[in-house]
Tab-separated table of C-alpha atoms and ligand atoms in Angstrom:
chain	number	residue	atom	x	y	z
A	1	UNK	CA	0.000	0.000	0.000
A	2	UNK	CA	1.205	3.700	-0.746
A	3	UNK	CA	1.522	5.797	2.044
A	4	UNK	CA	-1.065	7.896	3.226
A	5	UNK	CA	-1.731	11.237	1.751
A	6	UNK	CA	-2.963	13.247	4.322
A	7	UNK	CA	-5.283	16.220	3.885
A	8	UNK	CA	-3.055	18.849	5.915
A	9	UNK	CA	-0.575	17.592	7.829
A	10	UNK	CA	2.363	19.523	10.242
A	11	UNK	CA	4.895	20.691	8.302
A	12	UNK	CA	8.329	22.259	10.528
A	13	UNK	CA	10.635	24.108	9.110
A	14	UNK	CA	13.467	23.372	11.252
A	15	UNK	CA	14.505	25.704	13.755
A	16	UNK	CA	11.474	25.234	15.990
A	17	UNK	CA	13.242	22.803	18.570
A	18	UNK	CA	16.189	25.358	19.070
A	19	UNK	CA	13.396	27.481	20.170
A	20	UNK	CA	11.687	24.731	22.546
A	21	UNK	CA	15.852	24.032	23.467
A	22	UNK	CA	15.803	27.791	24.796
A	23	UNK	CA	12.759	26.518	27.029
A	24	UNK	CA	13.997	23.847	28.402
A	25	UNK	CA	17.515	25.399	28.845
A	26	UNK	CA	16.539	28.152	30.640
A	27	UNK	CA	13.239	26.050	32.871
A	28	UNK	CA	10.843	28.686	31.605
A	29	UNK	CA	8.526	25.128	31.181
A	30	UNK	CA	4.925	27.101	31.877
A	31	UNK	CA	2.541	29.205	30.690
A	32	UNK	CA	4.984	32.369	30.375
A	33	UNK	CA	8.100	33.366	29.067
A	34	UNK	CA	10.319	34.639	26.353
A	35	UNK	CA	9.119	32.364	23.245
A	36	UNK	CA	5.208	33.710	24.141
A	37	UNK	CA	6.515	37.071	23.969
A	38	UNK	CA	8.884	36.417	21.153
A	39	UNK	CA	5.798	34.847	19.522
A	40	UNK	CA	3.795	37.558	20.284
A	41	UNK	CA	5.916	39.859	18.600
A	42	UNK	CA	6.524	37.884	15.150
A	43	UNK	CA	2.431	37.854	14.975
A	44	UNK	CA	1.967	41.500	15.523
A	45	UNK	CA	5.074	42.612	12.984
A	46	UNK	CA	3.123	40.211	10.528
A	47	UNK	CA	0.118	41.187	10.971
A	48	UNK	CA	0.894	44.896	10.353
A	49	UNK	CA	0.431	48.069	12.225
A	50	UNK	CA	-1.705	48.486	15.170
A	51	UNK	CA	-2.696	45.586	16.088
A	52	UNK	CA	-1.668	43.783	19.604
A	53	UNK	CA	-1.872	40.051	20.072
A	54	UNK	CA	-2.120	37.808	22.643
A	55	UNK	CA	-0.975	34.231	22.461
A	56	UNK	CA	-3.552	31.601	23.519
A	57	UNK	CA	-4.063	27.860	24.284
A	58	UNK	CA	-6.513	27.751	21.299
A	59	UNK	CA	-8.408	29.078	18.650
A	60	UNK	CA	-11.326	28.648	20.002
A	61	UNK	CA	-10.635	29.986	23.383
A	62	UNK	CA	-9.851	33.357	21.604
A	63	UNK	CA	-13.501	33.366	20.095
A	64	UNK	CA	-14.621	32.879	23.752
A	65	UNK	CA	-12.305	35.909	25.113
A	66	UNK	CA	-13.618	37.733	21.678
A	67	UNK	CA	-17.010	37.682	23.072
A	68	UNK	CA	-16.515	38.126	26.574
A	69	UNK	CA	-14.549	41.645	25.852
A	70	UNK	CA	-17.418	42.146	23.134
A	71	UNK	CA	-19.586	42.033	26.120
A	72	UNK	CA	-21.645	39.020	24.666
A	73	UNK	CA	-23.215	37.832	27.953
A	74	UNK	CA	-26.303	35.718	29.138
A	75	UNK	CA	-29.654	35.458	26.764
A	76	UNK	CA	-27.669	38.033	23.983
A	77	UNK	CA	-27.358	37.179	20.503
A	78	UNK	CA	-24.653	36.629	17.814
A	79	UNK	CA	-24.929	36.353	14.367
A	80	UNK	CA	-22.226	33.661	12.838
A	81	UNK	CA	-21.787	32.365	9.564
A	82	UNK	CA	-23.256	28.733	9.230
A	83	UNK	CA	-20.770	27.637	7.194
A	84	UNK	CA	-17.669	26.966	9.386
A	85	UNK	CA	-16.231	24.558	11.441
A	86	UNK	CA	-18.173	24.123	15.086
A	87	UNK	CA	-15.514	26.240	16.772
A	88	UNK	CA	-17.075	29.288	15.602
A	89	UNK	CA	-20.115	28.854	17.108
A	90	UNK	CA	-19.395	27.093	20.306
A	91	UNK	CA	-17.920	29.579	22.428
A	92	UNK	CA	-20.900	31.675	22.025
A	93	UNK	CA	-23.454	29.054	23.759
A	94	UNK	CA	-20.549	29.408	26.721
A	95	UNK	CA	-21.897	32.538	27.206
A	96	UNK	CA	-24.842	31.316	27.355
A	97	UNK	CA	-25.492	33.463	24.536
A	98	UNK	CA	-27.714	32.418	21.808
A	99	UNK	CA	-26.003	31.854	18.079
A	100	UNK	CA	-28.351	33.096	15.016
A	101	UNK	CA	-26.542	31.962	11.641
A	102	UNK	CA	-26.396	32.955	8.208
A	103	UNK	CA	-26.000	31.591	4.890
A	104	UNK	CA	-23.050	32.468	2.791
A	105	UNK	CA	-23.367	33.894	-0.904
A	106	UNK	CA	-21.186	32.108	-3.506
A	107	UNK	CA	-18.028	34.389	-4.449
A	108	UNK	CA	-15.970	33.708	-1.758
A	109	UNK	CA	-18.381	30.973	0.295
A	110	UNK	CA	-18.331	33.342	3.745
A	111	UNK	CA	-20.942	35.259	5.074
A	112	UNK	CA	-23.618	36.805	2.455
A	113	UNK	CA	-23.713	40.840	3.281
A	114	UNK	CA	-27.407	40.525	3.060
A	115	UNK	CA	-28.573	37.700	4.507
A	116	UNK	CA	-26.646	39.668	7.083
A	117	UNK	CA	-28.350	42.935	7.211
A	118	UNK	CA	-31.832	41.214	6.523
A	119	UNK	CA	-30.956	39.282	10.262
A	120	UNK	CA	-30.329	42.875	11.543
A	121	UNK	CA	-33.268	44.584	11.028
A	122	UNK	CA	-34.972	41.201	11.628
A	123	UNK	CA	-33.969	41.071	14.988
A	124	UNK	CA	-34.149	44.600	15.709
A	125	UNK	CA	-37.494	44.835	14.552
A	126	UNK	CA	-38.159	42.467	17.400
A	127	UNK	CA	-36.544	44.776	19.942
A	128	UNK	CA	-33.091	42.730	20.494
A	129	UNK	CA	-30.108	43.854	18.201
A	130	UNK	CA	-27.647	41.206	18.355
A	131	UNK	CA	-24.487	41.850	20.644
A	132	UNK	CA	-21.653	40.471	17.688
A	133	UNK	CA	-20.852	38.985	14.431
A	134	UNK	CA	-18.560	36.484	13.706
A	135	UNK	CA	-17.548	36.314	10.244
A	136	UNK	CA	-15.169	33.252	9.257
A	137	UNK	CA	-12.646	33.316	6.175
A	138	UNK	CA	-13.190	29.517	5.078
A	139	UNK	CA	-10.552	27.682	4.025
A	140	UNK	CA	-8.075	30.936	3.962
A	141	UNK	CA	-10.530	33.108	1.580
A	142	UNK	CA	-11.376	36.416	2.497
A	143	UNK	CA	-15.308	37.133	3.287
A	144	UNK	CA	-16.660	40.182	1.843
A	145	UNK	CA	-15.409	41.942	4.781
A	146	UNK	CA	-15.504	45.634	3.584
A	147	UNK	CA	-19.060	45.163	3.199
A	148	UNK	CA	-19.734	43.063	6.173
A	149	UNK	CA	-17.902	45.773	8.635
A	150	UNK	CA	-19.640	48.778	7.198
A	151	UNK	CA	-22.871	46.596	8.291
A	152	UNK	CA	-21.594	46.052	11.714
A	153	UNK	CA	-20.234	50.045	11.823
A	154	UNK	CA	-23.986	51.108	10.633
A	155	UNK	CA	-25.454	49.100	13.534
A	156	UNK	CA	-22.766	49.392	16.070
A	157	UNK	CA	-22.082	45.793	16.518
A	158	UNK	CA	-19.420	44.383	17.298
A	159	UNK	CA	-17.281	42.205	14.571
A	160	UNK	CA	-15.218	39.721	15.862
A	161	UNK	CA	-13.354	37.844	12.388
A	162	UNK	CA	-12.386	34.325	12.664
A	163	UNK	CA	-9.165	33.854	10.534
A	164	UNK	CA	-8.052	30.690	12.030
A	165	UNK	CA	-7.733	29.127	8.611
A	166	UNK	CA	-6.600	32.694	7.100
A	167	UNK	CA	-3.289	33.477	8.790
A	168	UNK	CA	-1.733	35.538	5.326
A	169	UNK	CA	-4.886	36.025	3.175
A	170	UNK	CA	-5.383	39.751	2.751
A	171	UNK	CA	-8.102	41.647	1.266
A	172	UNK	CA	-6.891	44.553	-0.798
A	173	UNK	CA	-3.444	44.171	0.801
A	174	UNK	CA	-4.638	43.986	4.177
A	175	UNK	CA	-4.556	40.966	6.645
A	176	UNK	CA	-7.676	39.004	7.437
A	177	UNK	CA	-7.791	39.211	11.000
A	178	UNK	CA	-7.248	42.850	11.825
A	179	UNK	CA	-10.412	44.507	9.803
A	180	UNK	CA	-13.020	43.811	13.144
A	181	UNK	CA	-12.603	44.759	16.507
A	182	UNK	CA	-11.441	41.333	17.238
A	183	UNK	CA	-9.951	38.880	15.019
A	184	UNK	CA	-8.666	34.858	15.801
A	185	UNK	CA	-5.981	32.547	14.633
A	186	UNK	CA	-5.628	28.916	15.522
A	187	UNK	CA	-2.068	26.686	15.450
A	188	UNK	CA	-3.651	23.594	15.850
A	189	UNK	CA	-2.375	20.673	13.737
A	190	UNK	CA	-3.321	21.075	10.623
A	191	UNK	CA	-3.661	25.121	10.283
A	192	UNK	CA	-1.506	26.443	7.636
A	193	UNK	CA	1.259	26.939	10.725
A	194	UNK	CA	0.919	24.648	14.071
A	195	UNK	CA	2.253	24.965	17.625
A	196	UNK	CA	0.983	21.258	17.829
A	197	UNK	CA	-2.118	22.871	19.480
A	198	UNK	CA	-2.635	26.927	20.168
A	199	UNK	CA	-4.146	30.382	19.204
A	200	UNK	CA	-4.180	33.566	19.110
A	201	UNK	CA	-6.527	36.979	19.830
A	202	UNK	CA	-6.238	39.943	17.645
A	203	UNK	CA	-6.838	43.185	19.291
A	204	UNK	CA	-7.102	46.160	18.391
A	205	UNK	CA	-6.027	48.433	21.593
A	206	UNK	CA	-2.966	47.444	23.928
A	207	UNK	CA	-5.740	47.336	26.881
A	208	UNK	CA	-7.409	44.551	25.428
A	209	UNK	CA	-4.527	42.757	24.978
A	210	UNK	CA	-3.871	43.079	28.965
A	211	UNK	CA	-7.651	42.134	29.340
A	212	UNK	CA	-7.166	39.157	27.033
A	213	UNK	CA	-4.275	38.017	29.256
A	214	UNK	CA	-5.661	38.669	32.494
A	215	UNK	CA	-8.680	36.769	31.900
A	216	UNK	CA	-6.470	33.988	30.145
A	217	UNK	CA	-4.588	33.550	33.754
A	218	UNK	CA	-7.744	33.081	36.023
A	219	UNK	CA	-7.966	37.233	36.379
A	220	UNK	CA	-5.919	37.721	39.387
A	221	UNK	CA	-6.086	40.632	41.007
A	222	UNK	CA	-3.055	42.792	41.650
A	223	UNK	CA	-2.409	41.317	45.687
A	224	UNK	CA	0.668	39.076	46.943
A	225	UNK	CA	-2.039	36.620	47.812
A	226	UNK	CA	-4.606	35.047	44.827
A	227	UNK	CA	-7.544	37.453	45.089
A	228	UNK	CA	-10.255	37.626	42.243
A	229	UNK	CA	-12.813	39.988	41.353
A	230	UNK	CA	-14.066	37.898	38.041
A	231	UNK	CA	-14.232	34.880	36.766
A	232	UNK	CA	-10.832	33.618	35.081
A	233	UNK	CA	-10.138	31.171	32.351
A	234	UNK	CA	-7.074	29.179	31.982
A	235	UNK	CA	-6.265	29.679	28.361
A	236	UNK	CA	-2.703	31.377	27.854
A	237	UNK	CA	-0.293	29.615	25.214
A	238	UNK	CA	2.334	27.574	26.900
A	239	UNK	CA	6.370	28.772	26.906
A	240	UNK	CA	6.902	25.728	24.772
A	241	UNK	CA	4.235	25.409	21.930
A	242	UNK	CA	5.145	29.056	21.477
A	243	UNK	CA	8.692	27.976	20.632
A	244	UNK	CA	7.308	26.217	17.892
A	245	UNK	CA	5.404	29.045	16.601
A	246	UNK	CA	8.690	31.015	16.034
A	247	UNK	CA	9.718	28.542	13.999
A	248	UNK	CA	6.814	28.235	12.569
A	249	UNK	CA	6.715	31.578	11.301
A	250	UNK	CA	9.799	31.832	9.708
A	251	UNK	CA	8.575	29.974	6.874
A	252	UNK	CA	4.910	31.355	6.504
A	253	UNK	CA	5.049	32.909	3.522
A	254	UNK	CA	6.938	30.042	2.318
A	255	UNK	CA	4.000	27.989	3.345
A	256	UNK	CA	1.358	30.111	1.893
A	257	UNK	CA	3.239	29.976	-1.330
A	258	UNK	CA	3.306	26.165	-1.487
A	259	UNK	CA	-0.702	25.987	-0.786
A	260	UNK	CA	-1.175	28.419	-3.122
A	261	UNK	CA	0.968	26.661	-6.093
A	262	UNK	CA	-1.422	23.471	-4.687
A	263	UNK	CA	-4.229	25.016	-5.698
A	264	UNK	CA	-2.776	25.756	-8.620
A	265	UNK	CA	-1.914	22.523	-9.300
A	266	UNK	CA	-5.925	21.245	-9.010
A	267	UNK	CA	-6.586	24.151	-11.469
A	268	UNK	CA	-4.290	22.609	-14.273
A	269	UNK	CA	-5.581	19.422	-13.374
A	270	UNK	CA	-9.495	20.207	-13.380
A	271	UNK	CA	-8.839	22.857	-16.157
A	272	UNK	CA	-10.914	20.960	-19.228
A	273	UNK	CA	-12.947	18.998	-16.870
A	274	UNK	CA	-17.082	20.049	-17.328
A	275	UNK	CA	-18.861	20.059	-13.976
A	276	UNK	CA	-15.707	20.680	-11.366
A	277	UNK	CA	-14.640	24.157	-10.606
A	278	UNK	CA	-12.088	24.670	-8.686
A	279	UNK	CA	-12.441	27.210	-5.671
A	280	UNK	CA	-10.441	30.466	-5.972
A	281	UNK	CA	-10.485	33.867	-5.419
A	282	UNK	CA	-13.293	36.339	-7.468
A	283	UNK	CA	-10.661	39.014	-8.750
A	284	UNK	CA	-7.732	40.431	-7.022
A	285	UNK	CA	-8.981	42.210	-4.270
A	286	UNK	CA	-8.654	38.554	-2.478
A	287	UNK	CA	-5.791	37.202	-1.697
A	288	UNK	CA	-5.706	33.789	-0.188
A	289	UNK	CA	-3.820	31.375	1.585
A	290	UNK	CA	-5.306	28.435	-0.521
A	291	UNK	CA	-5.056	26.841	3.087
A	292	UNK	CA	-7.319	23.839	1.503
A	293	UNK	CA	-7.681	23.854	-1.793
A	294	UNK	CA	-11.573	22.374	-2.118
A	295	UNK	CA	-13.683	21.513	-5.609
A	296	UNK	CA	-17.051	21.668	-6.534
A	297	UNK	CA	-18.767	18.764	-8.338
A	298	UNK	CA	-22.024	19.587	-10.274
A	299	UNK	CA	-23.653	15.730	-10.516
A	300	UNK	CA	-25.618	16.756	-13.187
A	301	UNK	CA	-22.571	17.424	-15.841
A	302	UNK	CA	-19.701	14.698	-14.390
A	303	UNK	CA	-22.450	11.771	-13.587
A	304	UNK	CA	-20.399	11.338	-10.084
A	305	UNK	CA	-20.798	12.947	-6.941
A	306	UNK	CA	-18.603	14.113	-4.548
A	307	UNK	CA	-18.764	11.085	-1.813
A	308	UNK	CA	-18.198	8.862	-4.642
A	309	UNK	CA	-14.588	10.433	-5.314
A	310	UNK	CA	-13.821	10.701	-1.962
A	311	UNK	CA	-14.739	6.834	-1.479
A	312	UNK	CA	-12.086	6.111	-5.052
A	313	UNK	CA	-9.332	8.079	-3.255
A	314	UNK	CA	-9.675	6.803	0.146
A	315	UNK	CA	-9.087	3.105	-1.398
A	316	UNK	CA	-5.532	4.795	-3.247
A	317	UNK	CA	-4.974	5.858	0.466
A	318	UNK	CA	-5.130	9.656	-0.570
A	319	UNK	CA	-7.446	11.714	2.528
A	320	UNK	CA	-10.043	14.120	1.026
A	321	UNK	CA	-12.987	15.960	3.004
A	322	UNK	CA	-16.238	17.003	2.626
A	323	UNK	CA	-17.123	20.587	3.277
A	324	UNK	CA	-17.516	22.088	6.431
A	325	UNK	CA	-21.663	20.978	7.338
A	326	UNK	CA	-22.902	24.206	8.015
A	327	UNK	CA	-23.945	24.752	11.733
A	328	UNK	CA	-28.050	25.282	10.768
A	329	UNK	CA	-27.906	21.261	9.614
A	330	UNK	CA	-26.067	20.265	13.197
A	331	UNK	CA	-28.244	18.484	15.280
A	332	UNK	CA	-26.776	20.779	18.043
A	333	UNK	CA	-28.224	23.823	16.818
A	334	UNK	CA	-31.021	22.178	15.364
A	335	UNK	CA	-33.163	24.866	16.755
A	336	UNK	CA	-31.326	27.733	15.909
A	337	UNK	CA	-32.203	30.601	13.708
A	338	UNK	CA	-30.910	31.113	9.826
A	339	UNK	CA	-31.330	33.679	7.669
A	340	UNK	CA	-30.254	33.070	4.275
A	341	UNK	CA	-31.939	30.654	1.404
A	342	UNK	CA	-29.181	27.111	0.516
A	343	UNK	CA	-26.179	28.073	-0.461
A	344	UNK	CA	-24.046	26.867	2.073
A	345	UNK	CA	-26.151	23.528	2.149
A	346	UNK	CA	-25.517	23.131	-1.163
A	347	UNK	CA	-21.692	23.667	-0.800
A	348	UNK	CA	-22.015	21.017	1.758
A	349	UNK	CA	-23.615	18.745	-0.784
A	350	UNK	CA	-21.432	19.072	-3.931
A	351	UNK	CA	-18.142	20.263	-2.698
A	352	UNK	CA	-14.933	18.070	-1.307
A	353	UNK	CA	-11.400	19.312	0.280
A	354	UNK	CA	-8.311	18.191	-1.664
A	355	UNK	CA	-4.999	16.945	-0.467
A	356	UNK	CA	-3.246	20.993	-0.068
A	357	UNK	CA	-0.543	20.447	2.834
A	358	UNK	CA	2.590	22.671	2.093
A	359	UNK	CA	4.590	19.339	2.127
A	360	UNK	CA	3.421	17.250	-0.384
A	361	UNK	CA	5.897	16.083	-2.705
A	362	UNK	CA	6.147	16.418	-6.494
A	363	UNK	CA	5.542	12.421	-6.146
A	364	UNK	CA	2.636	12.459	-4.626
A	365	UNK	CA	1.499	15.350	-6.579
A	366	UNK	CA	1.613	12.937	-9.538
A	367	UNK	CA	-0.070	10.410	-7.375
A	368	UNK	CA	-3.027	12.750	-6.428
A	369	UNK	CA	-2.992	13.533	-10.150
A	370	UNK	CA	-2.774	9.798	-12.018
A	371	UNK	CA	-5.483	9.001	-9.696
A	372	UNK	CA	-7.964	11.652	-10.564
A	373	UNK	CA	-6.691	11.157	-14.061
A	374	UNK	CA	-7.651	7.476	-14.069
A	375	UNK	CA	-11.239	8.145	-12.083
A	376	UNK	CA	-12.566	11.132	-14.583
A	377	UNK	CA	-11.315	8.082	-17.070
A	378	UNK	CA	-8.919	10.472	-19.030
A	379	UNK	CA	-6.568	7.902	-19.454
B	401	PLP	C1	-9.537	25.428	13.639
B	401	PLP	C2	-10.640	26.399	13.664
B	401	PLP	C3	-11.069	27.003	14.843
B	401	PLP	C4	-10.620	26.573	16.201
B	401	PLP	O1	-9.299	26.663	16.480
B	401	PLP	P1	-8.638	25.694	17.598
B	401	PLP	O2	-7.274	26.258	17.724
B	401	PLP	O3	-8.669	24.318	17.042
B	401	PLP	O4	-9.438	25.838	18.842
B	401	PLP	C5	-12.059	27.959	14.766
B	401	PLP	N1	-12.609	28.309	13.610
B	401	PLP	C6	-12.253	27.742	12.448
B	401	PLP	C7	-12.904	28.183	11.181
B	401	PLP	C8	-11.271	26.754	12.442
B	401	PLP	O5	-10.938	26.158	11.284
C-alpha cells in the first residue's frame, strides 16, 4: 500500500526545537516566558500596524475571550456564519449566549452581506439587536469583509473575524484578522502553521490585549495573595508550543506559497474537466492562503458525486474531506435561527477538500494527479 496522503498535515521548518531548546535550557517550562513574547511579537510585525496580540491555548478559546470583551453575555445574541467549522459557534453558547446563523453567498463561500443585514433589522425589529458577528474566512478566503464591517459600523455591533484558517490572506493588501474589533488565529495541527495545538486573539487596543491576558490567567487581582474579582479562564499559550510558533513563522510565507501553487496545481488538473470548478479567489482584491484547496462537483454534468470520489481516493490511500456541514444542519443547533436561502447547504452537498498540505511532494502530486486522471477516465 502507498503511504497515506494526508489532507493537511504539520509541516516544521526546522529551527522550531532550538526554540523549545531555549525553554527547556533556561526552565521557563509554563505558561509564560520569552518564546510567548517572542511569539507575540513575530504575529503582531506580521500582521501589520496596530494591532496587539495575545498568544492563547486555542483558537477557540480566543472566540470565547472575543465575546466576553465584546460584552456578549447571558440570553444576547450573535450572528455567525453557518458555514464553518463548530468552533465558531461554540464559544458563544458558553456565554450562554444564543447563536443566530447565516448563509453564505457564492463568491468567496463566507458570510452573504445581506442575509446579514436582513438578520439585523430582523432582529431589531423584534426589539433585540444582536451583541456580535462572527464572520469566518473559510478555508483561507477572504469574506466580503468591507461590506460586512460597514454593516456592523452602521449598527454598532461588534465584529469579531475568525481567521483561524486565514493566517496571510489579505483583502486589498490587508490581513484578514485585523479589519473587526477582534480577530482569531488557531495553530492547531493542521492550520496552515501549528504549535501542535494553540491560538491567538487579535486586538485592536494594547488594553485589550492586557484584558485578554488577564482573563487567560484566572484574572488575578493585583495582591501578593490570589484574590479575584471575576471569573478567570485558563487559556494562555504555553512557553513551549510558542517555541514552535517562532519557527513556525519563519517559513509562513513560504507555506502560503506552497498551498497556493497546490491550488494551482488542481486548477491545471481540473482545467478541461465540465462540472468541477475549482475554488479560488473572485478578482484580485482577495488574496488567499489556498489553506485547503476544495472543488465543486455539479452531478448533473460529471455523472459522479462528490462522496463517490472521496470513497475512489480513500481506497488509493489519498485523505479528502467534505465541506464544512454548516452549523443550521447540526443536530446541536437544530433549533437555531438562519437567515439566508441554501447556499451553504448546497456547498455542503457538492463540494470536497483536496490533499493541499505545504509538504506534499512532487511524487505524490503525480499520485493525487494519475489518480484523478484514471477516475474522470482520461486515461
Ligand atoms: C480550527 C478552527 C477554529 C478553532 O481553532 P482551535 O485552535 O482548534 O481551537 C475555529 N474556527 C475555524 C474556522 C477553524 O478552522
Amino acid at each position: 500500500m502507498n503511504k497515506k496522503i494526508w489532507l493537511s498535515s504539520p509541516h516544521m521548518g526546522g529551527t522550531e526545537k532550538k526554540y523549545v531548546q531555549q525553554a527547556f535550557d533556561s526552565n521557563w517550562v509554563a505558561p509564560l516566558g520569552p518564546n510567548v513574547e517572542g511569539f507575540e511579537k513575530d504575529l503582531e510585525n506580521y500582521l501589520g500596524e496596530n494591532v496587539k496580540v495575545a498568544a492563547l491555548s486555542a483558537g477557540t478559546a480566543a472566540i470565547h475571550l472575543a465575546l466576553i470583551l465584546s460584552g456578549v453575555k447571558l440570553h444576547d445574541e450573535v450572528l455567525c456564519q453557518s458555514f464553518t467549522f463548530s468552533a465558531s459557534a461554540n464559544p458563544i453558547t458558553y456565554q450562554g449566549a444564543t447563536p443566530i446563523f447565516i448563509d453564505s453567498e457564492k463568491n468567496t463561500w463566507n458570510m452573504c452581506p445581506i442575509a446579514l443585514e436582513k438578520a439585523i433589522q430582523d432582529r431589531i425589529s423584534k426589539g433585540k439587536k444582536p451583541k456580535a458577528i462572527i464572520v469566518v474566512h473559510l478555508y483561507g478566503m477572504p469574506a466580503k469583509i468591507s461590506e460586512i464591517s460597514e454593516i456592523a459600523k452602521k449598527h454598532d455591533i461588534k465584529l469579531i473575524e475568525d481567521a483561524a484558517e486565514a493566517l496571510g490572506s489579505t483583502y486589498k493588501g490587508q490581513k484578514c484578522g485585523t479589519f473587526g474589533d477582534f480577530g482569531i488565529l488557531s495553530f492547531n495541527g493542521n492550520k496552515i502553521i501549528t504549535t501542535s495545538g494553540g491560538g491567538a486573539l487579535v486586538c485592536k487596543t494594547k488594553k485589550d490585549k492586557q484584558k485578554a491576558i488577564f482573563l487567560a490567567t484566572q484574572a488575578r487581582d493585583e495582591a501578593p495573595h490570589y484574590q479575584h474579582s471575576e471569573i478567570g479562564y485558563n487559556y494562555r499559550m504555553s512557553n513551549i508550543v510558542a517555541g514552535i510558533g517562532r519557527g513556525q513563522m519563519k517559513v509562513l510565507d513560504k507555506h502560503i506559497a506552497l498551498r497556493r501553487a497546490n491550488n494551482q496545481f488542481y486548477q491545471d488538473v481540473f482545467k478541461n474537466i465540465e462540472g468541477i470548478t475549482v475554488f479560488t479567489e473572485p478578482n484580485i482584491d482577495y488574496y488567499s492562503n489556498h489553506w485547503l484547496s476544495a472543488i465543486v462537483i455539479d452531478e448533473n454534468l460529471t455523472g459522479f458525486n462528490s462522496e463517490a470520489l472521496r470513497l475512489y481516493l480513500t481506497t488509493k490511500n489519498i485523505e479528502t474531506r467534505p465541506l464544512w456541514k454548516p452549523m443550521h444542519k447540526q443536530p446541536v443547533f437544530k433549533t437555531s435561527d438562519f437567515f439566508g436561502s441554501n447556499v451553504a447547504e448546497q456547498l455542503f452537498l457538492q463540494g470536497l477538500c483536496l490533499p493541499s498540505g505545504s509538504n506534499l511532494s512532487k511524487n505524490q502530486k503525480e499520485r493525487i494527479q494519475n489518480n484523478l486522471i484514471k477516475f474522470l477516465k482520461l486515461d
